[in-house]
Amino acid sequence: MSVNEECRPQARRVLNLKAAVICVVVLVVISTGMRRLHSRQVTATTEYLKRTAETAKTQGTPEEAIQALERYLAFGGGDTSARETLSILLSEHATDNDTLQSALMMGEALLLNDADHHELRLRQAELSIRLGQYSDAESHLARLQKSLSRNPQVWYLSGVVAVRADRTRDAIQHYQNAVQLGITDADCHRRLADLLTEQGTDSVLIEGLFDQLIAEHDSADARRIKAEWLLKHSRDREAIDDLWSGLSIQPDDIRLNGLLANVLSDDMLTPDINRPREQARLLKHLKGQTDGQPAAERLRLYYAHAQWRSDQREDAI
């Protein structure tokens, strides 16, 4: 290369502004398009998951509904209605305390944003009791006694908490409030009867509680609980009659059938019971139930027990 060539000035590279602008515009368009596409995909996915959860809940498959809601909330966690639905499903179908605790924490977070959601607070009180967190339950119930004073469940749960705190008088008052407000849960009447018995209340008044329950809300549970109370007072004939009345309402009730089978196998039955006739009646009843429900193992067990007690031992085996 000559000296002149070395000294010749080099050509300057000039930025092509037009090309640069085009590149920037293309990149912006591509980026915007990708964001919109992603947004549409997310929207379509969340809508699908929400529909799937609703369908699963309607069809009675809570496990699928829970899975769909958990995935849905992972995309759009601000849907409070979905969070409340998930909390309810978890509390209703939990198989362990960890799941119950998750439902409880989810409900507490919802209450922070809506402290006047009284039905949610009542569910939180129920969950707290199930988890043994009685002080938290009592805190919720103290508010609900003012805001939902006509709700019998509030007073029933208040009674449960009061018993746990050894406040018997408060518990009796709370249970009585629940009964006066027409609670349908027979367990409330049972708990109240037990406390009144401990306090030495006249058995006629206690029996009146059960009669009131049966008159207003007759059910298999109501009949069973009254029968259990009658058995404690050696009134076997009346107890057996109530058990049969309960079975006329719900023939396949496990607890009713089991209790009746145990009562009739008791060697200490009062003399006014015609054991062979009652056992024959029970055998006929249980045969009808087990024939209609081959998979009902507990009923088959009670049937075999009744056959054994009736000297039908080969059939029982």
mmCIF file of C-alpha atoms in Angstrom:
data_model
loop_
_atom_site.group_PDB
_atom_site.id
_atom_site.type_symbol
_atom_site.label_atom_id
_atom_site.label_comp_id
_atom_site.label_asym_id
_atom_site.label_seq_id
_atom_site.Cartn_x
_atom_site.Cartn_y
_atom_site.Cartn_z
ATOM 1 C CA MET A 1 0.000 0.000 0.000
ATOM 2 C CA SER A 2 1.335 3.402 -0.939
ATOM 3 C CA VAL A 3 1.869 6.336 1.373
ATOM 4 C CA ASN A 4 -0.929 8.228 -0.378
ATOM 5 C CA GLU A 5 -3.362 5.403 0.243
ATOM 6 C CA GLU A 6 -2.452 5.283 3.893
ATOM 7 C CA CYS A 7 -3.080 8.966 4.243
ATOM 8 C CA ARG A 8 -6.405 8.896 2.450
ATOM 9 C CA PRO A 9 -9.268 9.484 4.947
ATOM 10 C CA GLN A 10 -11.418 6.400 5.739
ATOM 11 C CA ALA A 11 -15.130 6.438 4.821
ATOM 12 C CA ARG A 12 -17.365 7.169 7.833
ATOM 13 C CA ARG A 13 -20.154 4.726 8.753
ATOM 14 C CA VAL A 14 -23.437 6.578 9.055
ATOM 15 C CA LEU A 15 -26.342 5.120 11.101
ATOM 16 C CA ASN A 16 -29.347 4.519 8.925
ATOM 17 C CA LEU A 17 -32.041 6.132 11.116
ATOM 18 C CA LYS A 18 -34.844 4.883 8.934
ATOM 19 C CA ALA A 19 -33.717 1.276 9.282
ATOM 20 C CA ALA A 20 -33.264 1.705 13.025
ATOM 21 C CA VAL A 21 -36.750 3.112 13.440
ATOM 22 C CA ILE A 22 -38.157 0.225 11.429
ATOM 23 C CA CYS A 23 -36.330 -2.293 13.629
ATOM 24 C CA VAL A 24 -37.598 -0.635 16.803
ATOM 25 C CA VAL A 25 -41.143 -0.559 15.495
ATOM 26 C CA VAL A 26 -40.951 -4.228 14.491
ATOM 27 C CA LEU A 27 -39.648 -5.178 17.931
ATOM 28 C CA VAL A 28 -42.388 -3.182 19.664
ATOM 29 C CA VAL A 29 -45.048 -4.753 17.479
ATOM 30 C CA ILE A 30 -43.706 -8.254 18.108
ATOM 31 C CA SER A 31 -43.443 -7.633 21.857
ATOM 32 C CA THR A 32 -46.945 -6.178 22.047
ATOM 33 C CA GLY A 33 -48.324 -9.044 20.016
ATOM 34 C CA MET A 34 -46.658 -11.601 22.244
ATOM 35 C CA ARG A 35 -48.030 -9.911 25.357
ATOM 36 C CA ARG A 36 -51.528 -9.834 23.898
ATOM 37 C CA LEU A 37 -51.274 -13.456 22.837
ATOM 38 C CA HIS A 38 -50.063 -14.446 26.292
ATOM 39 C CA SER A 39 -52.850 -12.396 27.899
ATOM 40 C CA ARG A 40 -55.442 -14.106 25.724
ATOM 41 C CA GLN A 41 -54.026 -17.515 26.563
ATOM 42 C CA VAL A 42 -54.086 -16.742 30.296
ATOM 43 C CA THR A 43 -57.651 -15.421 30.052
ATOM 44 C CA ALA A 44 -58.786 -18.508 28.140
ATOM 45 C CA THR A 45 -57.064 -20.794 30.657
ATOM 46 C CA THR A 46 -58.524 -19.050 33.717
ATOM 47 C CA GLU A 47 -62.019 -19.046 32.221
ATOM 48 C CA TYR A 48 -61.675 -22.740 31.428
ATOM 49 C CA LEU A 49 -60.493 -23.556 34.949
ATOM 50 C CA LYS A 50 -63.324 -21.533 36.485
ATOM 51 C CA ARG A 51 -65.919 -23.302 34.342
ATOM 52 C CA THR A 52 -64.335 -26.653 35.171
ATOM 53 C CA ALA A 53 -64.553 -25.899 38.904
ATOM 54 C CA GLU A 54 -68.197 -24.851 38.642
ATOM 55 C CA THR A 55 -69.092 -27.956 36.634
ATOM 56 C CA ALA A 56 -67.251 -30.275 39.020
ATOM 57 C CA LYS A 57 -68.984 -28.701 42.020
ATOM 58 C CA THR A 58 -72.394 -29.067 40.364
ATOM 59 C CA GLN A 59 -71.699 -32.694 39.442
ATOM 60 C CA GLY A 60 -70.652 -33.580 42.970
ATOM 61 C CA THR A 61 -66.932 -34.119 42.373
ATOM 62 C CA PRO A 62 -65.380 -31.788 44.979
ATOM 63 C CA GLU A 63 -61.817 -33.057 44.484
ATOM 64 C CA GLU A 64 -61.845 -31.936 40.856
ATOM 65 C CA ALA A 65 -63.441 -28.622 41.821
ATOM 66 C CA ILE A 66 -60.732 -28.005 44.441
ATOM 67 C CA GLN A 67 -57.919 -28.752 41.979
ATOM 68 C CA ALA A 68 -59.423 -26.489 39.314
ATOM 69 C CA LEU A 69 -59.958 -23.636 41.784
ATOM 70 C CA GLU A 70 -56.405 -23.886 43.113
ATOM 71 C CA ARG A 71 -55.036 -23.661 39.565
ATOM 72 C CA TYR A 72 -57.449 -20.847 38.713
ATOM 73 C CA LEU A 73 -56.401 -18.806 41.732
ATOM 74 C CA ALA A 74 -52.743 -19.326 40.836
ATOM 75 C CA PHE A 75 -53.483 -17.273 37.697
ATOM 76 C CA GLY A 76 -55.917 -14.753 39.168
ATOM 77 C CA GLY A 77 -55.604 -14.654 42.921
ATOM 78 C CA GLY A 78 -57.843 -11.612 43.376
ATOM 79 C CA ASP A 79 -61.147 -13.426 42.886
ATOM 80 C CA THR A 80 -62.554 -13.354 46.436
ATOM 81 C CA SER A 81 -65.651 -15.328 45.468
ATOM 82 C CA ALA A 82 -63.484 -18.180 44.162
ATOM 83 C CA ARG A 83 -61.342 -18.054 47.295
ATOM 84 C CA GLU A 84 -64.406 -18.320 49.503
ATOM 85 C CA THR A 85 -65.741 -21.233 47.450
ATOM 86 C CA LEU A 86 -62.392 -22.999 47.755
ATOM 87 C CA SER A 87 -62.328 -22.391 51.505
ATOM 88 C CA ILE A 88 -65.813 -23.922 51.852
ATOM 89 C CA LEU A 89 -64.921 -26.965 49.740
ATOM 90 C CA LEU A 90 -61.719 -27.559 51.698
ATOM 91 C CA SER A 91 -63.550 -27.330 55.022
ATOM 92 C CA GLU A 92 -66.327 -29.668 53.883
ATOM 93 C CA HIS A 93 -64.103 -32.323 52.346
ATOM 94 C CA ALA A 94 -60.895 -32.099 54.374
ATOM 95 C CA THR A 95 -59.307 -35.388 55.410
ATOM 96 C CA ASP A 96 -56.628 -33.920 57.664
ATOM 97 C CA ASN A 97 -55.998 -30.962 59.945
ATOM 98 C CA ASP A 98 -53.505 -29.355 57.552
ATOM 99 C CA THR A 99 -56.242 -28.958 54.961
ATOM 100 C CA LEU A 100 -58.625 -27.592 57.590
ATOM 101 C CA GLN A 101 -55.958 -25.129 58.677
ATOM 102 C CA SER A 102 -55.526 -23.982 55.071
ATOM 103 C CA ALA A 103 -59.250 -23.397 54.789
ATOM 104 C CA LEU A 104 -59.216 -21.487 58.072
ATOM 105 C CA MET A 105 -56.338 -19.226 57.018
ATOM 106 C CA MET A 106 -58.002 -18.546 53.681
ATOM 107 C CA GLY A 107 -61.184 -17.518 55.468
ATOM 108 C CA GLU A 108 -59.293 -15.261 57.878
ATOM 109 C CA ALA A 109 -57.693 -13.448 54.935
ATOM 110 C CA LEU A 110 -61.138 -12.904 53.421
ATOM 111 C CA LEU A 111 -62.467 -11.527 56.710
ATOM 112 C CA LEU A 112 -59.716 -8.900 56.743
ATOM 113 C CA ASN A 113 -61.297 -7.384 53.639
ATOM 114 C CA ASP A 114 -64.917 -7.952 54.710
ATOM 115 C CA ALA A 115 -65.285 -8.011 58.478
ATOM 116 C CA ASP A 116 -69.096 -7.928 58.220
ATOM 117 C CA HIS A 117 -69.355 -11.177 56.251
ATOM 118 C CA HIS A 118 -71.273 -12.886 59.059
ATOM 119 C CA GLU A 119 -71.838 -16.241 57.355
ATOM 120 C CA LEU A 120 -68.113 -16.513 56.660
ATOM 121 C CA ARG A 121 -67.344 -15.656 60.281
ATOM 122 C CA LEU A 122 -69.729 -18.399 61.415
ATOM 123 C CA ARG A 123 -67.883 -20.922 59.228
ATOM 124 C CA GLN A 124 -64.614 -19.702 60.726
ATOM 125 C CA ALA A 125 -65.990 -20.356 64.212
ATOM 126 C CA GLU A 126 -67.003 -23.888 63.191
ATOM 127 C CA LEU A 127 -63.567 -24.552 61.681
ATOM 128 C CA SER A 128 -61.814 -23.220 64.776
ATOM 129 C CA ILE A 129 -63.805 -25.615 66.964
ATOM 130 C CA ARG A 130 -62.984 -28.545 64.698
ATOM 131 C CA LEU A 131 -59.303 -27.649 65.020
ATOM 132 C CA GLY A 132 -59.524 -27.218 68.788
ATOM 133 C CA GLN A 133 -58.856 -23.481 68.598
ATOM 134 C CA TYR A 134 -61.583 -22.570 71.056
ATOM 135 C CA SER A 135 -60.362 -19.085 71.967
ATOM 136 C CA ASP A 136 -60.476 -18.048 68.299
ATOM 137 C CA ALA A 137 -63.932 -19.569 67.984
ATOM 138 C CA GLU A 138 -65.124 -17.685 71.049
ATOM 139 C CA SER A 139 -63.842 -14.407 69.611
ATOM 140 C CA HIS A 140 -65.833 -14.945 66.411
ATOM 141 C CA LEU A 141 -68.941 -16.065 68.286
ATOM 142 C CA ALA A 142 -68.906 -13.052 70.622
ATOM 143 C CA ARG A 143 -69.367 -10.829 67.561
ATOM 144 C CA LEU A 144 -71.919 -13.130 65.981
ATOM 145 C CA GLN A 145 -74.087 -13.178 69.117
ATOM 146 C CA LYS A 146 -74.771 -9.514 68.311
ATOM 147 C CA SER A 147 -74.862 -9.588 64.512
ATOM 148 C CA LEU A 148 -76.618 -12.968 64.080
ATOM 149 C CA SER A 149 -78.523 -13.166 67.337
ATOM 150 C CA ARG A 150 -81.429 -15.052 65.709
ATOM 151 C CA ASN A 151 -79.227 -17.763 64.238
ATOM 152 C CA PRO A 152 -79.526 -20.969 66.344
ATOM 153 C CA GLN A 153 -76.176 -22.292 65.115
ATOM 154 C CA VAL A 154 -74.403 -19.322 66.711
ATOM 155 C CA TRP A 155 -75.820 -20.231 70.125
ATOM 156 C CA TYR A 156 -75.217 -23.956 69.672
ATOM 157 C CA LEU A 157 -71.528 -23.362 68.914
ATOM 158 C CA SER A 158 -71.343 -20.880 71.793
ATOM 159 C CA GLY A 159 -72.586 -23.677 74.043
ATOM 160 C CA VAL A 160 -69.893 -26.032 72.764
ATOM 161 C CA VAL A 161 -67.209 -23.438 73.533
ATOM 162 C CA ALA A 162 -68.675 -22.673 76.972
ATOM 163 C CA VAL A 163 -68.596 -26.365 77.921
ATOM 164 C CA ARG A 164 -64.949 -26.492 76.919
ATOM 165 C CA ALA A 165 -64.285 -23.552 79.245
ATOM 166 C CA ASP A 166 -66.210 -25.245 82.119
ATOM 167 C CA ARG A 167 -68.901 -22.554 82.069
ATOM 168 C CA THR A 168 -71.848 -24.902 82.520
ATOM 169 C CA ARG A 169 -74.479 -22.259 83.224
ATOM 170 C CA ASP A 170 -73.502 -20.287 80.129
ATOM 171 C CA ALA A 171 -73.525 -23.474 78.069
ATOM 172 C CA ILE A 172 -77.044 -24.381 79.230
ATOM 173 C CA GLN A 173 -78.283 -20.891 78.408
ATOM 174 C CA HIS A 174 -76.670 -20.968 74.963
ATOM 175 C CA TYR A 175 -78.113 -24.398 74.155
ATOM 176 C CA GLN A 176 -81.539 -23.293 75.362
ATOM 177 C CA ASN A 177 -81.318 -20.244 73.093
ATOM 178 C CA ALA A 178 -80.531 -22.522 70.165
ATOM 179 C CA VAL A 179 -83.487 -24.793 70.979
ATOM 180 C CA GLN A 180 -85.865 -21.850 71.328
ATOM 181 C CA LEU A 181 -84.729 -20.578 67.924
ATOM 182 C CA GLY A 182 -85.631 -23.934 66.371
ATOM 183 C CA ILE A 183 -82.276 -25.608 65.807
ATOM 184 C CA THR A 184 -82.631 -28.823 63.815
ATOM 185 C CA ASP A 185 -79.360 -30.404 64.961
ATOM 186 C CA ALA A 186 -80.395 -33.152 67.381
ATOM 187 C CA ASP A 187 -76.935 -33.104 68.938
ATOM 188 C CA CYS A 188 -77.769 -29.756 70.560
ATOM 189 C CA HIS A 189 -80.700 -31.351 72.399
ATOM 190 C CA ARG A 190 -78.505 -34.266 73.472
ATOM 191 C CA ARG A 191 -75.826 -31.956 74.874
ATOM 192 C CA LEU A 192 -78.410 -29.841 76.667
ATOM 193 C CA ALA A 193 -80.075 -32.948 78.130
ATOM 194 C CA ASP A 194 -76.730 -34.196 79.438
ATOM 195 C CA LEU A 195 -75.998 -30.888 81.166
ATOM 196 C CA LEU A 196 -79.479 -30.660 82.650
ATOM 197 C CA THR A 197 -79.175 -34.226 83.928
ATOM 198 C CA GLU A 198 -75.888 -33.315 85.620
ATOM 199 C CA GLN A 199 -77.665 -30.362 87.252
ATOM 200 C CA GLY A 200 -80.416 -32.645 88.599
ATOM 201 C CA THR A 201 -83.204 -31.332 86.360
ATOM 202 C CA ASP A 202 -86.483 -33.280 86.407
ATOM 203 C CA SER A 203 -86.388 -36.029 83.769
ATOM 204 C CA VAL A 204 -89.900 -35.057 82.621
ATOM 205 C CA LEU A 205 -88.585 -31.663 81.504
ATOM 206 C CA ILE A 206 -85.639 -33.280 79.762
ATOM 207 C CA GLU A 207 -87.859 -35.725 77.917
ATOM 208 C CA GLY A 208 -89.927 -32.740 76.841
ATOM 209 C CA LEU A 209 -86.875 -31.431 74.968
ATOM 210 C CA PHE A 210 -86.756 -34.556 72.838
ATOM 211 C CA ASP A 211 -90.506 -34.564 72.296
ATOM 212 C CA GLN A 212 -90.312 -30.957 71.112
ATOM 213 C CA LEU A 213 -87.506 -31.838 68.698
ATOM 214 C CA ILE A 214 -89.423 -34.782 67.278
ATOM 215 C CA ALA A 215 -92.613 -32.749 66.961
ATOM 216 C CA GLU A 216 -90.831 -29.966 65.067
ATOM 217 C CA HIS A 217 -88.006 -31.766 63.250
ATOM 218 C CA ASP A 218 -88.555 -35.516 63.297
ATOM 219 C CA SER A 219 -85.539 -37.389 61.933
ATOM 220 C CA ALA A 220 -83.491 -40.550 62.320
ATOM 221 C CA ASP A 221 -80.981 -38.655 64.473
ATOM 222 C CA ALA A 222 -83.702 -37.228 66.712
ATOM 223 C CA ARG A 223 -85.164 -40.686 67.319
ATOM 224 C CA ARG A 224 -81.738 -42.208 67.974
ATOM 225 C CA ILE A 225 -80.734 -39.551 70.490
ATOM 226 C CA LYS A 226 -84.017 -39.855 72.392
ATOM 227 C CA ALA A 227 -83.647 -43.642 72.384
ATOM 228 C CA GLU A 228 -80.141 -43.367 73.827
ATOM 229 C CA TRP A 229 -81.483 -41.173 76.627
ATOM 230 C CA LEU A 230 -84.352 -43.583 77.319
ATOM 231 C CA LEU A 231 -81.923 -46.527 77.500
ATOM 232 C CA LYS A 232 -79.910 -44.711 80.151
ATOM 233 C CA HIS A 233 -83.093 -44.595 82.215
ATOM 234 C CA SER A 234 -83.878 -48.309 81.656
ATOM 235 C CA ARG A 235 -86.902 -47.524 79.507
ATOM 236 C CA ASP A 236 -86.064 -50.186 76.936
ATOM 237 C CA ARG A 237 -89.547 -50.617 75.471
ATOM 238 C CA GLU A 238 -89.912 -46.931 74.618
ATOM 239 C CA ALA A 239 -86.355 -46.778 73.312
ATOM 240 C CA ILE A 240 -86.944 -49.689 70.937
ATOM 241 C CA ASP A 241 -90.137 -48.067 69.697
ATOM 242 C CA ASP A 242 -88.226 -44.859 68.932
ATOM 243 C CA LEU A 243 -85.504 -46.801 67.133
ATOM 244 C CA TRP A 244 -88.101 -48.442 64.905
ATOM 245 C CA SER A 245 -89.661 -45.040 64.265
ATOM 246 C CA GLY A 246 -86.256 -43.751 63.222
ATOM 247 C CA LEU A 247 -85.750 -46.699 60.872
ATOM 248 C CA SER A 248 -89.098 -45.959 59.254
ATOM 249 C CA ILE A 249 -87.618 -42.570 58.331
ATOM 250 C CA GLN A 250 -84.181 -43.812 57.266
ATOM 251 C CA PRO A 251 -84.115 -47.635 57.000
ATOM 252 C CA ASP A 252 -80.410 -47.920 56.194
ATOM 253 C CA ASP A 253 -79.129 -45.602 58.937
ATOM 254 C CA ILE A 254 -75.979 -47.286 60.258
ATOM 255 C CA ARG A 255 -76.164 -45.972 63.803
ATOM 256 C CA LEU A 256 -79.846 -46.785 64.243
ATOM 257 C CA ASN A 257 -79.439 -50.337 62.976
ATOM 258 C CA GLY A 258 -76.328 -50.855 65.067
ATOM 259 C CA LEU A 259 -77.925 -49.507 68.231
ATOM 260 C CA LEU A 260 -81.049 -51.633 67.791
ATOM 261 C CA ALA A 261 -78.952 -54.760 67.171
ATOM 262 C CA ASN A 262 -76.920 -54.072 70.331
ATOM 263 C CA VAL A 263 -80.019 -53.398 72.438
ATOM 264 C CA LEU A 264 -81.680 -56.645 71.404
ATOM 265 C CA SER A 265 -78.522 -58.609 72.180
ATOM 266 C CA ASP A 266 -78.375 -57.241 75.725
ATOM 267 C CA ASP A 267 -79.151 -59.941 78.288
ATOM 268 C CA MET A 268 -80.370 -57.258 80.710
ATOM 269 C CA LEU A 269 -83.410 -56.182 78.673
ATOM 270 C CA THR A 270 -86.446 -55.266 80.741
ATOM 271 C CA PRO A 271 -89.052 -58.077 81.047
ATOM 272 C CA ASP A 272 -91.672 -56.274 78.948
ATOM 273 C CA ILE A 273 -89.600 -56.873 75.776
ATOM 274 C CA ASN A 274 -90.520 -59.868 73.625
ATOM 275 C CA ARG A 275 -86.964 -60.550 72.495
ATOM 276 C CA PRO A 276 -87.665 -63.336 69.938
ATOM 277 C CA ARG A 277 -90.331 -61.269 68.214
ATOM 278 C CA GLU A 278 -88.151 -58.150 68.105
ATOM 279 C CA GLN A 279 -85.152 -60.126 66.847
ATOM 280 C CA ALA A 280 -87.252 -61.711 64.105
ATOM 281 C CA ARG A 281 -88.437 -58.275 63.087
ATOM 282 C CA LEU A 282 -84.859 -56.973 63.028
ATOM 283 C CA LEU A 283 -83.664 -59.956 60.953
ATOM 284 C CA LYS A 284 -86.363 -59.311 58.369
ATOM 285 C CA HIS A 285 -85.496 -55.626 58.270
ATOM 286 C CA LEU A 286 -81.736 -56.157 57.930
ATOM 287 C CA LYS A 287 -82.201 -58.825 55.256
ATOM 288 C CA GLY A 288 -84.201 -56.352 53.207
ATOM 289 C CA GLN A 289 -81.529 -53.697 53.612
ATOM 290 C CA THR A 290 -78.572 -55.946 52.802
ATOM 291 C CA ASP A 291 -80.333 -57.458 49.776
ATOM 292 C CA GLY A 292 -80.848 -53.971 48.407
ATOM 293 C CA GLN A 293 -77.312 -52.825 49.220
ATOM 294 C CA PRO A 294 -74.798 -55.644 48.684
ATOM 295 C CA ALA A 295 -71.877 -53.310 49.409
ATOM 296 C CA ALA A 296 -73.224 -52.183 52.800
ATOM 297 C CA GLU A 297 -70.631 -54.002 54.913
ATOM 298 C CA ARG A 298 -71.686 -52.556 58.264
ATOM 299 C CA LEU A 299 -75.302 -53.552 57.703
ATOM 300 C CA ARG A 300 -74.212 -57.070 56.727
ATOM 301 C CA LEU A 301 -72.179 -57.233 59.917
ATOM 302 C CA TYR A 302 -75.227 -56.255 61.998
ATOM 303 C CA TYR A 303 -77.297 -58.800 60.075
ATOM 304 C CA ALA A 304 -74.793 -61.559 60.838
ATOM 305 C CA HIS A 305 -74.731 -60.494 64.488
ATOM 306 C CA ALA A 306 -78.513 -60.683 64.680
ATOM 307 C CA GLN A 307 -78.497 -64.105 63.014
ATOM 308 C CA TRP A 308 -75.941 -65.353 65.522
ATOM 309 C CA ARG A 309 -78.010 -64.110 68.455
ATOM 310 C CA SER A 310 -81.053 -65.821 66.962
ATOM 311 C CA ASP A 311 -79.185 -69.171 66.779
ATOM 312 C CA GLN A 312 -78.885 -68.972 62.986
ATOM 313 C CA ARG A 313 -75.141 -69.425 63.290
ATOM 314 C CA GLU A 314 -74.469 -71.273 60.061
ATOM 315 C CA ASP A 315 -76.205 -68.486 58.118
ATOM 316 C CA ALA A 316 -74.296 -65.889 60.099
ATOM 317 C CA ILE A 317 -70.966 -67.460 59.197
#
